């Protein structure tokens, strides 16, 4: 295993410490329990948005802590759910009196621990469960669909709305709405290696790919011989469109997300393939995002996410945001 | 070779097309000859900044075209110098009457072609040659030191100053100054695969790393057994400090750059290692940048860049920028 690490047990702590040092203008790191909170003080009465999950998907979620997005993120060990004490401590640290919204990717461990935190919290609390992955219905760590790259879109939209002062119930409703408007699917060329495991999560032949892979390397829909970018994209986009059923000339946000080991050059080539496929299907790309946002350590591969845009989602997507990984308008 | 491509010959064209579609608010793509220009109109009399080089280092340089940075970028084929017709056409397309500054990484092919363009241009022109890589003096494609991740810092600083209206001669002087204040060194765990070659650029054992690697996989200072992140970082940072010789308590920009295949988690861990080493050497980190900015396709590895800050560099680093890969203040 070739990685920039010192000791396997210290990977998360040292990485979080570096993250905090590099972005001290935006966020603060708390260790034991581990959580990341905004450095700026939110308005009194603002709903606090908290997400979290296993590490190894960076910049998700810590990279989205800051003005206009998350108030806190709770990182678990690599590909391991965070624990309720992290969520409770984070919630208390960012409580503005407006209640707390948990944004949770649908994995059994994450869901259970966020639910436990919710019961023990003593602060008004609701949860948005994100399940945008259309690849498989149930999966290794999931009952129902998995939450993947669409989670970041939910965080951006609800983060903007919370900043504008909407209530906890309205945040919950908006988050559920964005989740329904969003669908994703991914493909992997290689596995990734969890530091504590020291070997690749799964084996894959030099001429094979995993269509519909999960962000922890979980199996997808099928193992196939590698194909051209256009053919792969058609498979992903068509499956997403079957789920979202956009109207003719519907406007979408197209997000091409790298899993960590695929060059940006290829991600833009995929964007081009997806644009051709969407044009053929009379879907209009109004906003776009290309890069490594929801990763699986160094996995080579990518996912495509579409979010159907309405006036509200568009407004909150375009609004100012100031986080380590997403920044515009300020 | 597992890559998101259709035909090897179309990789650059399709990737550039996708890049243009994804960022039509910021930039425009011209094909045959290939160049990328700002979508917004610059002020009359503004010096035009143009860079370029082989593709495969994305987001460098196209990702830095836009307000406050480059006016144009000329992408060659993967790891291949762009040709003079690209630079001439790009220069003509972004000519504001203030002259043209070429920002060129020190590789023999790039330098020769930019020099040829300069002679044929018919627009007042100067060149800043960037050679921040302290690993080796001469190299596979270089007489003198290579230009690597520090190039982006030169582009940011001079881009801001040009936006503020300084003259061509002042842009050239500032660019040379930033280059002198900046030093970099990298390390690779794996090779990368140029699409047209179809196989890894170099072989490396599962327990070896290349210290001082170039961004095309060129040999560095030494091939060694892998070591801890702290040990690797010490090697890189100490070599950089020997070159830059910062005063006690000097303030620096610390840039940890990923080569494309290393997870963000590890890059932040490296940042933490570098911060410890700088503290020991009484150097103060005043600004930081962590991520994949000057890549080598999917190479696993990273480089560390330090730029000594003075008031002028600090001012122009902090000033607003609006490009595909770097955006703040607007």
XYZ file of C-alpha atoms in Angstrom:
660
model
C 0.000 0.000 0.000
C 1.503 3.316 -1.140
C -0.022 6.206 0.737
C 1.024 9.451 2.367
C 0.536 8.300 5.944
C 2.543 7.948 9.113
C 0.615 5.394 11.174
C -2.614 3.810 10.008
C -4.296 4.700 13.306
C -3.460 8.404 12.943
C -4.638 8.945 9.364
C -7.928 10.624 10.227
C -6.578 12.774 13.061
C -3.601 14.025 11.055
C -5.667 14.651 7.952
C -8.300 16.576 9.930
C -5.573 18.601 11.633
C -4.079 19.541 8.260
C -7.545 20.372 6.963
C -8.132 22.701 9.897
C -4.743 24.395 9.479
C -5.271 24.927 5.752
C -8.736 26.483 6.164
C -8.681 28.265 9.518
C -10.535 31.208 7.942
C -13.521 28.971 7.179
C -13.707 26.210 9.769
C -12.571 24.782 13.074
C -11.679 21.182 13.874
C -12.657 19.470 17.107
C -10.953 16.165 17.949
C -12.305 13.464 20.299
C -15.080 13.430 19.361
C -14.247 14.471 15.786
C -16.302 17.184 14.166
C -15.801 20.209 11.946
C -17.726 23.449 12.479
C -17.946 26.824 10.783
C -15.499 29.450 11.985
C -18.013 32.267 11.518
C -20.937 32.765 13.879
C -24.351 32.049 12.364
C -27.410 34.239 12.888
C -29.508 33.634 15.992
C -32.434 31.360 15.165
C -30.842 29.918 12.020
C -31.465 26.208 11.450
C -28.187 24.306 11.899
C -27.308 21.867 9.114
C -25.206 18.873 10.063
C -23.995 16.034 7.920
C -21.426 13.301 8.283
C -20.398 9.849 7.253
C -17.343 7.731 6.821
C -14.131 9.485 5.764
C -12.515 8.765 2.418
C -15.096 10.707 0.391
C -13.380 14.098 0.718
C -14.167 16.889 0.148
C -17.581 15.501 1.243
C -18.654 16.520 3.948
C -16.043 18.669 5.736
C -15.251 20.561 2.546
C -18.839 21.829 2.521
C -18.804 23.348 6.005
C -19.081 27.120 5.881
C -21.290 30.046 4.940
C -24.247 28.979 2.796
C -23.830 25.269 3.319
C -23.200 23.062 6.385
C -22.792 24.232 9.970
C -20.986 21.052 10.947
C -19.727 17.735 9.609
C -18.977 14.544 11.539
C -16.296 12.386 9.918
C -16.140 8.712 10.856
C -13.080 6.568 10.315
C -12.481 5.670 6.651
C -15.681 4.159 5.194
C -17.062 3.792 8.752
C -20.083 5.582 10.192
C -19.529 8.394 12.677
C -20.903 7.778 16.164
C -23.790 9.503 17.986
C -21.477 11.363 20.385
C -19.947 13.179 17.402
C -23.345 14.311 16.140
C -24.525 15.357 19.589
C -21.369 17.368 20.345
C -21.439 18.966 16.886
C -25.126 19.840 17.254
C -24.510 21.494 20.600
C -21.529 23.434 19.234
C -23.517 24.979 16.360
C -26.919 25.358 18.007
C -28.440 28.727 17.081
C -31.837 28.058 18.637
C -33.483 27.263 15.296
C -33.276 23.493 15.526
C -30.959 21.038 13.796
C -31.333 19.335 10.434
C -29.340 16.165 9.828
C -28.512 15.446 6.189
C -27.760 11.726 6.046
C -26.668 9.517 3.152
C -28.715 6.322 3.199
C -26.399 3.719 4.745
C -27.674 1.549 7.590
C -24.868 2.487 10.002
C -25.087 6.228 9.334
C -28.857 6.204 9.631
C -28.854 4.234 12.887
C -26.282 6.490 14.515
C -27.891 9.730 13.382
C -31.256 8.392 14.661
C -29.689 7.564 18.009
C -28.187 11.062 18.197
C -31.549 12.545 17.299
C -33.249 10.738 20.191
C -30.596 11.800 22.701
C -30.134 15.344 21.436
C -32.604 17.518 23.335
C -32.617 20.028 20.468
C -35.490 20.177 17.974
C -34.326 17.950 15.143
C -35.308 16.591 11.744
C -33.487 14.423 9.180
C -33.267 14.449 5.399
C -32.289 11.029 4.081
C -30.509 11.200 0.724
C -30.867 8.200 -1.612
C -29.983 9.480 -5.080
C -28.111 6.406 -6.378
C -30.319 4.728 -8.997
C -27.928 1.807 -9.564
C -29.339 -0.696 -7.084
C -32.334 -0.892 -4.783
C -30.719 -2.645 -1.807
C -26.970 -2.970 -1.337
C -24.169 -4.194 0.940
C -24.729 -1.504 3.568
C -28.169 -0.277 2.619
C -31.864 -0.946 2.738
C -33.163 1.051 -0.206
C -31.066 3.184 -2.526
C -27.687 4.585 -1.505
C -26.904 8.254 -0.963
C -24.010 9.446 -3.164
C -22.912 12.591 -5.037
C -26.368 14.167 -4.986
C -25.931 14.706 -1.239
C -23.725 17.710 -1.910
C -26.492 19.306 -3.966
C -28.967 18.818 -1.106
C -26.423 20.415 1.243
C -25.928 23.408 -1.071
C -29.625 24.088 -1.655
C -30.796 23.631 1.934
C -27.682 25.447 3.194
C -28.586 28.508 1.173
C -32.218 28.393 2.295
C -31.234 27.997 5.957
C -28.930 31.002 5.592
C -31.933 32.945 4.251
C -33.819 32.132 7.448
C -36.393 29.442 6.600
C -37.708 27.194 9.393
C -36.612 23.676 10.320
C -39.773 22.153 8.815
C -39.226 24.105 5.591
C -35.561 22.973 5.453
C -36.669 19.367 5.850
C -39.299 19.757 3.122
C -36.839 21.439 0.745
C -34.171 18.787 1.366
C -36.636 15.979 0.634
C -37.712 17.826 -2.511
C -34.128 18.226 -3.798
C -33.466 14.560 -3.079
C -36.485 13.603 -5.215
C -35.275 15.842 -8.041
C -31.787 14.294 -8.008
C -30.428 10.996 -9.320
C -26.906 9.603 -9.710
C -25.063 6.575 -11.016
C -21.367 5.692 -11.074
C -18.833 3.395 -12.670
C -15.477 2.147 -11.375
C -12.371 1.086 -13.300
C -10.337 0.241 -10.190
C -10.856 -0.433 -6.526
C -9.495 1.694 -3.706
C -7.502 0.712 -0.632
C -8.719 1.530 2.867
C -5.564 2.325 4.904
C -6.565 0.060 7.799
C -7.214 -2.845 5.395
C -3.992 -2.373 3.435
C -5.331 -4.098 0.325
C -7.841 -3.222 -2.426
C -11.506 -3.458 -1.388
C -12.348 -5.571 -4.454
C -10.619 -7.266 -7.370
C -11.300 -6.197 -10.934
C -9.717 -7.401 -14.183
C -7.651 -5.019 -16.361
C -10.433 -4.957 -18.992
C -13.447 -4.783 -16.679
C -15.520 -2.088 -15.029
C -18.197 -2.082 -12.334
C -21.322 -0.318 -13.570
C -23.347 1.212 -10.744
C -20.544 0.900 -8.186
C -21.078 2.302 -4.696
C -18.778 4.914 -3.180
C -17.221 2.301 -0.895
C -16.596 -0.074 -3.775
C -19.850 -1.952 -3.191
C -21.093 -3.974 -6.152
C -23.299 -2.207 -8.661
C -25.617 -3.532 -11.357
C -23.160 -5.477 -13.455
C -19.521 -6.216 -14.161
C -18.759 -5.534 -17.832
C -15.901 -5.231 -20.282
C -14.775 -1.606 -20.543
C -16.499 0.400 -23.257
C -16.140 3.813 -24.841
C -16.885 6.954 -22.830
C -19.982 7.577 -24.962
C -21.314 4.065 -24.352
C -20.670 4.206 -20.601
C -22.276 7.629 -20.370
C -25.339 6.487 -22.309
C -25.801 3.642 -19.840
C -25.556 5.978 -16.831
C -27.549 8.905 -18.226
C -30.362 6.767 -19.625
C -30.795 4.975 -16.290
C -30.895 8.315 -14.497
C -33.421 9.740 -16.967
C -35.682 6.688 -16.552
C -35.777 7.501 -12.869
C -36.132 11.288 -13.052
C -38.457 11.373 -16.073
C -37.767 15.007 -16.932
C -40.240 16.884 -19.147
C -39.161 17.869 -22.645
C -36.746 20.801 -22.451
C -36.448 20.417 -18.689
C -33.459 22.276 -17.223
C -30.952 20.343 -15.137
C -27.758 20.697 -13.183
C -25.261 18.198 -14.606
C -22.637 17.095 -12.097
C -19.788 14.891 -13.311
C -18.043 13.652 -10.184
C -14.661 11.953 -10.076
C -14.057 9.171 -7.547
C -10.510 10.376 -6.868
C -8.241 8.602 -9.339
C -9.548 9.840 -12.682
C -7.880 12.828 -14.375
C -9.886 16.020 -14.845
C -9.279 15.703 -18.596
C -11.377 12.527 -18.636
C -14.085 14.039 -16.435
C -14.532 16.883 -18.944
C -14.611 14.350 -21.762
C -17.390 12.530 -19.846
C -19.197 15.854 -19.452
C -19.080 16.216 -23.222
C -20.469 12.685 -23.677
C -23.244 13.402 -21.168
C -24.088 16.685 -22.902
C -24.557 14.854 -26.202
C -26.796 12.238 -24.575
C -28.895 14.876 -22.808
C -29.336 16.885 -25.992
C -30.593 13.752 -27.711
C -33.117 13.385 -24.876
C -34.187 17.056 -25.069
C -32.835 17.899 -21.627
C -31.167 21.303 -21.195
C -28.018 21.708 -19.082
C -28.431 24.999 -17.206
C -25.804 24.520 -14.514
C -22.751 22.293 -14.330
C -20.183 21.049 -11.865
C -17.178 18.900 -12.799
C -14.552 17.596 -10.396
C -13.802 15.346 -7.449
C -16.494 16.160 -4.876
C -17.745 12.791 -3.581
C -14.784 10.465 -3.801
C -13.860 6.902 -2.919
C -10.243 7.466 -1.882
C -8.144 6.880 -5.048
C -10.713 4.862 -7.011
C -10.558 5.415 -10.771
C -14.062 6.070 -11.977
C -16.778 8.662 -11.979
C -20.443 9.259 -11.403
C -23.010 11.355 -13.173
C -25.667 13.236 -11.230
C -28.629 15.128 -12.627
C -30.734 17.497 -10.582
C -33.931 18.822 -12.153
C -33.996 22.572 -11.626
C -36.954 24.670 -10.584
C -36.789 28.370 -9.687
C -36.188 27.658 -6.022
C -33.370 25.132 -6.551
C -31.747 27.370 -9.165
C -31.867 30.381 -6.840
C -30.295 28.490 -3.959
C -27.675 26.830 -6.174
C -26.505 30.222 -7.461
C -26.471 31.922 -4.048
C -23.130 32.725 -2.367
C -21.212 29.920 -0.703
C -17.903 29.965 1.129
C -16.526 26.547 2.001
C -13.193 24.811 1.431
C -14.431 22.928 -1.639
C -17.196 25.098 -3.079
C -16.911 28.844 -3.220
C -18.607 31.520 -5.240
C -20.304 34.878 -4.894
C -18.018 35.938 -2.029
C -5.517 1.078 -20.378
C -8.741 2.005 -18.565
C -9.788 5.526 -19.396
C -12.920 7.485 -20.180
C -12.188 8.002 -23.870
C -13.765 7.268 -27.223
C -10.843 7.393 -29.666
C -7.295 8.177 -28.623
C -7.042 10.829 -31.341
C -10.116 12.693 -30.084
C -9.233 12.891 -26.381
C -8.077 16.503 -26.394
C -10.826 17.828 -28.670
C -13.622 16.113 -26.737
C -12.191 17.100 -23.378
C -11.807 20.731 -24.447
C -15.349 20.738 -25.825
C -16.693 19.440 -22.516
C -14.598 22.007 -20.651
C -16.075 24.797 -22.763
C -19.644 23.538 -22.266
C -19.196 23.244 -18.506
C -17.784 26.762 -18.095
C -19.407 28.856 -20.818
C -19.889 31.689 -18.305
C -16.102 31.988 -17.850
C -14.370 30.932 -21.057
C -14.601 30.087 -24.734
C -12.890 27.248 -26.575
C -11.388 27.625 -30.036
C -10.471 24.442 -31.918
C -7.904 24.158 -34.758
C -5.774 25.764 -33.566
C -6.697 24.928 -29.971
C -6.861 27.734 -27.435
C -9.040 28.842 -24.545
C -9.896 32.509 -23.964
C -11.829 34.514 -21.388
C -15.525 34.958 -22.093
C -15.542 38.460 -20.595
C -14.018 41.431 -22.377
C -10.877 42.842 -20.761
C -10.205 46.545 -20.320
C -8.622 48.403 -23.236
C -4.857 48.605 -22.760
C -4.674 45.681 -20.309
C -1.649 43.418 -20.715
C -2.799 40.026 -22.012
C -1.477 36.999 -20.128
C -1.085 33.793 -22.078
C 0.193 30.447 -20.933
C 0.124 26.945 -22.311
C 1.841 23.617 -22.379
C 1.102 19.971 -22.894
C -2.300 18.724 -21.746
C -2.605 16.199 -18.928
C -1.840 18.731 -16.168
C -5.433 19.963 -15.750
C -6.681 22.259 -14.359
C -3.367 23.920 -15.399
C -3.582 26.081 -17.595
C -7.113 26.262 -19.018
C -8.646 26.159 -15.534
C -6.893 29.445 -14.769
C -8.325 31.414 -17.691
C -10.667 34.145 -16.506
C -10.939 37.379 -14.573
C -7.837 38.062 -12.478
C -5.665 35.384 -14.040
C -4.982 34.294 -17.648
C -6.464 35.800 -20.801
C -5.724 32.665 -22.794
C -4.246 29.181 -22.557
C -2.851 27.017 -25.362
C -3.157 23.283 -24.674
C -0.879 20.936 -26.605
C -1.591 17.247 -27.018
C -1.024 15.225 -23.818
C 2.494 15.949 -22.493
C 3.354 17.622 -25.838
C 4.181 21.287 -26.386
C 1.601 23.509 -28.047
C 2.626 24.963 -31.421
C 3.349 28.596 -32.359
C 0.146 28.960 -34.406
C -1.864 28.342 -31.230
C -0.018 31.079 -29.329
C -0.252 33.530 -32.218
C -3.984 32.980 -32.735
C -4.643 33.164 -28.990
C -2.591 36.376 -28.695
C -4.526 38.000 -31.503
C -7.850 36.917 -30.002
C -7.140 38.531 -26.615
C -5.100 41.551 -27.707
C -6.174 44.619 -25.720
C -3.421 46.887 -27.024
C -1.320 46.554 -23.860
C 1.055 43.900 -25.148
C 1.229 40.189 -24.420
C 3.033 38.355 -21.630
C 3.790 34.682 -22.138
C 4.078 32.627 -18.946
C 6.055 29.538 -19.906
C 7.082 26.515 -17.868
C 10.720 25.712 -18.552
C 10.630 22.788 -20.992
C 12.710 22.949 -24.163
C 9.779 22.344 -26.527
C 7.469 24.865 -24.851
C 10.200 27.479 -24.719
C 11.169 27.024 -28.361
C 7.581 27.260 -29.591
C 6.703 30.265 -27.439
C 9.905 31.972 -28.664
C 8.961 31.274 -32.255
C 5.479 32.693 -31.660
C 7.023 35.735 -30.016
C 9.154 36.442 -33.081
C 6.245 36.062 -35.485
C 3.641 37.829 -33.354
C 3.725 41.497 -34.333
C 2.371 42.439 -30.891
C 4.641 43.801 -28.153
C 5.623 40.715 -26.177
C 7.635 39.525 -23.194
C 8.053 36.122 -21.541
C 8.297 34.948 -17.930
C 10.039 31.591 -17.720
C 9.004 29.593 -14.663
C 11.542 27.161 -13.201
C 10.416 26.487 -9.640
C 11.282 22.760 -9.438
C 14.311 22.401 -7.158
C 14.618 18.632 -7.657
C 17.059 18.540 -10.569
C 19.109 21.067 -12.488
C 18.794 19.581 -15.994
C 16.230 16.956 -16.927
C 14.766 14.845 -19.761
C 13.064 17.770 -21.480
C 14.860 20.681 -19.844
C 17.971 22.753 -19.752
C 17.888 24.185 -16.250
C 15.167 23.604 -13.673
C 11.660 22.540 -14.649
C 8.548 24.658 -14.253
C 5.894 22.936 -12.141
C 3.167 23.824 -9.607
C 4.609 27.258 -8.858
C 3.509 28.361 -12.336
C -0.049 28.738 -11.122
C 1.107 31.131 -8.409
C 2.923 33.262 -11.008
C -0.260 33.271 -13.093
C -2.404 34.347 -10.122
C -0.112 37.152 -8.977
C 0.655 38.621 -12.401
C -2.965 38.090 -13.454
C -4.172 40.241 -10.580
C -1.564 42.932 -11.290
C -2.413 43.007 -14.999
C -6.084 43.382 -14.083
C -5.074 46.380 -11.946
C -3.504 47.964 -15.011
C 0.293 47.653 -14.651
C 2.451 47.754 -17.786
C 3.944 44.879 -19.750
C 7.433 45.556 -18.386
C 6.065 45.639 -14.827
C 4.173 42.362 -15.409
C 7.385 40.749 -16.652
C 9.341 42.053 -13.649
C 6.668 40.889 -11.190
C 6.464 37.439 -12.813
C 10.235 36.990 -12.596
C 10.095 38.123 -8.970
C 7.371 35.621 -8.026
C 9.290 32.860 -9.790
C 12.372 33.665 -7.672
C 10.291 33.607 -4.493
C 8.787 30.194 -5.336
C 10.178 26.674 -5.125
C 8.615 23.231 -5.517
C 9.454 19.556 -5.308
C 7.377 16.429 -5.905
C 7.257 12.713 -5.277
C 5.523 9.932 -7.224
C 4.197 6.586 -6.006
C 2.956 5.477 -9.426
C 3.384 6.363 -13.069
C 0.652 7.665 -15.335
C -0.481 6.469 -18.754
C -0.527 8.808 -21.740
C -3.586 7.769 -23.812
C -1.630 7.677 -27.096
C 1.062 5.478 -25.494
C -1.399 3.096 -23.860
C 1.076 1.977 -21.192
C 2.625 3.507 -18.074
C 5.345 6.122 -18.717
C 7.702 4.403 -16.277
C 7.906 1.283 -14.139
C 8.094 1.504 -10.363
C 8.102 -1.264 -7.753
C 5.228 -1.629 -5.250
C 7.490 -0.413 -2.425
C 9.324 2.372 -4.253
C 8.818 6.075 -4.875
C 10.475 8.606 -7.164
C 11.682 11.608 -5.160
C 11.826 14.799 -7.215
C 9.711 13.382 -10.048
C 8.753 15.647 -12.946
C 5.142 16.289 -13.927
C 5.544 14.073 -17.002
C 6.990 11.241 -14.968
C 10.578 12.326 -15.670
C 13.177 10.989 -13.269
C 13.860 13.001 -10.143
C 16.738 12.917 -7.673
C 16.486 9.355 -6.460
C 14.438 6.202 -6.393
C 13.815 5.148 -2.782
C 11.809 2.745 -0.678
C 8.558 4.388 0.449
C 8.762 6.202 3.767
C 6.356 7.861 6.179
C 4.553 11.049 5.188
C 6.619 12.991 7.750
C 9.907 11.659 6.339
C 8.927 12.350 2.730
C 7.752 15.833 3.616
C 10.957 16.601 5.496
C 12.948 15.641 2.414
C 10.863 17.899 0.152
C 10.480 20.869 2.496
C 14.135 20.926 3.566
C 15.304 20.907 -0.072
C 12.903 23.753 -0.864
C 14.045 25.758 2.174
C 17.714 25.322 1.201
C 16.818 26.941 -2.091
C 14.545 29.729 -0.846
C 16.516 30.532 2.330
C 13.635 32.307 4.068
C 14.405 34.664 6.970
C 13.330 33.637 10.447
C 9.564 34.057 10.786
C 9.198 34.623 7.053
C 5.606 34.269 5.839
C 4.858 31.818 3.045
C 2.086 30.442 0.910
C 2.129 26.643 1.306
C 0.689 24.803 -1.666
C 0.248 21.032 -1.432
C -0.521 19.858 -4.951
C -1.834 16.445 -5.877
C -0.673 14.820 -9.120
C -4.144 13.429 -9.831
C -4.321 9.994 -8.207
C -3.841 10.812 -4.526
C -6.901 11.269 -2.281
C -7.547 14.678 -0.739
C -7.360 13.023 2.686
C -3.681 12.269 2.095
C -2.988 15.746 0.698
C -4.303 17.302 3.917
C -2.224 14.841 5.923
C 0.817 16.011 3.913
C -0.170 19.613 4.640
C -0.082 18.759 8.333
C 3.365 17.155 7.957
C 4.626 20.220 6.071
C 3.203 22.564 8.698
C 5.149 20.716 11.416
C 8.363 20.900 9.391
C 7.903 24.604 8.648
C 7.212 25.395 12.289
C 10.451 23.646 13.233
C 12.218 25.886 10.698
C 10.521 29.050 11.995
C 8.601 29.660 8.785
C 5.038 30.955 9.117
C 2.230 29.686 6.850
C 0.108 32.724 6.000
C -1.785 31.351 3.021
C -2.511 27.816 1.890
C -3.811 25.903 -1.089
C -4.434 22.144 -1.106
C -5.704 20.128 -4.056
C -5.062 18.879 -7.576
C -3.936 21.965 -9.508
C -0.888 20.865 -11.533
C -1.435 17.217 -12.268
C 0.205 14.394 -14.186
C -2.921 12.621 -15.418
C -3.708 9.933 -12.794
C -0.252 9.753 -11.191
C -0.330 8.999 -7.436
C 1.920 11.496 -5.729
C 2.132 15.110 -4.718
C 4.330 18.154 -4.716
C 4.971 20.835 -2.166
C 5.410 24.457 -3.225
C 6.441 27.366 -1.045
C 6.144 30.976 -2.117
C 7.742 33.624 0.100
C 5.191 36.366 0.634
C 5.805 40.092 0.535
C 3.074 42.748 0.667
C 2.729 42.855 -3.096
C 2.455 39.096 -3.595
C 0.039 38.797 -0.664
C -2.169 41.558 -2.042
C -2.346 39.996 -5.490
C -2.892 36.478 -4.121
C -5.896 37.660 -2.093
C -7.449 39.723 -4.888
C -10.611 38.460 -6.642
C -10.282 35.698 -9.215
C -12.927 33.983 -11.313
C -11.702 30.954 -13.236
C -12.883 27.357 -13.546
C -10.376 26.069 -10.984
C -9.682 29.028 -8.704
C -12.417 31.360 -7.580
C -12.778 33.787 -4.738
C -13.855 37.332 -3.962
C -16.546 37.270 -6.639
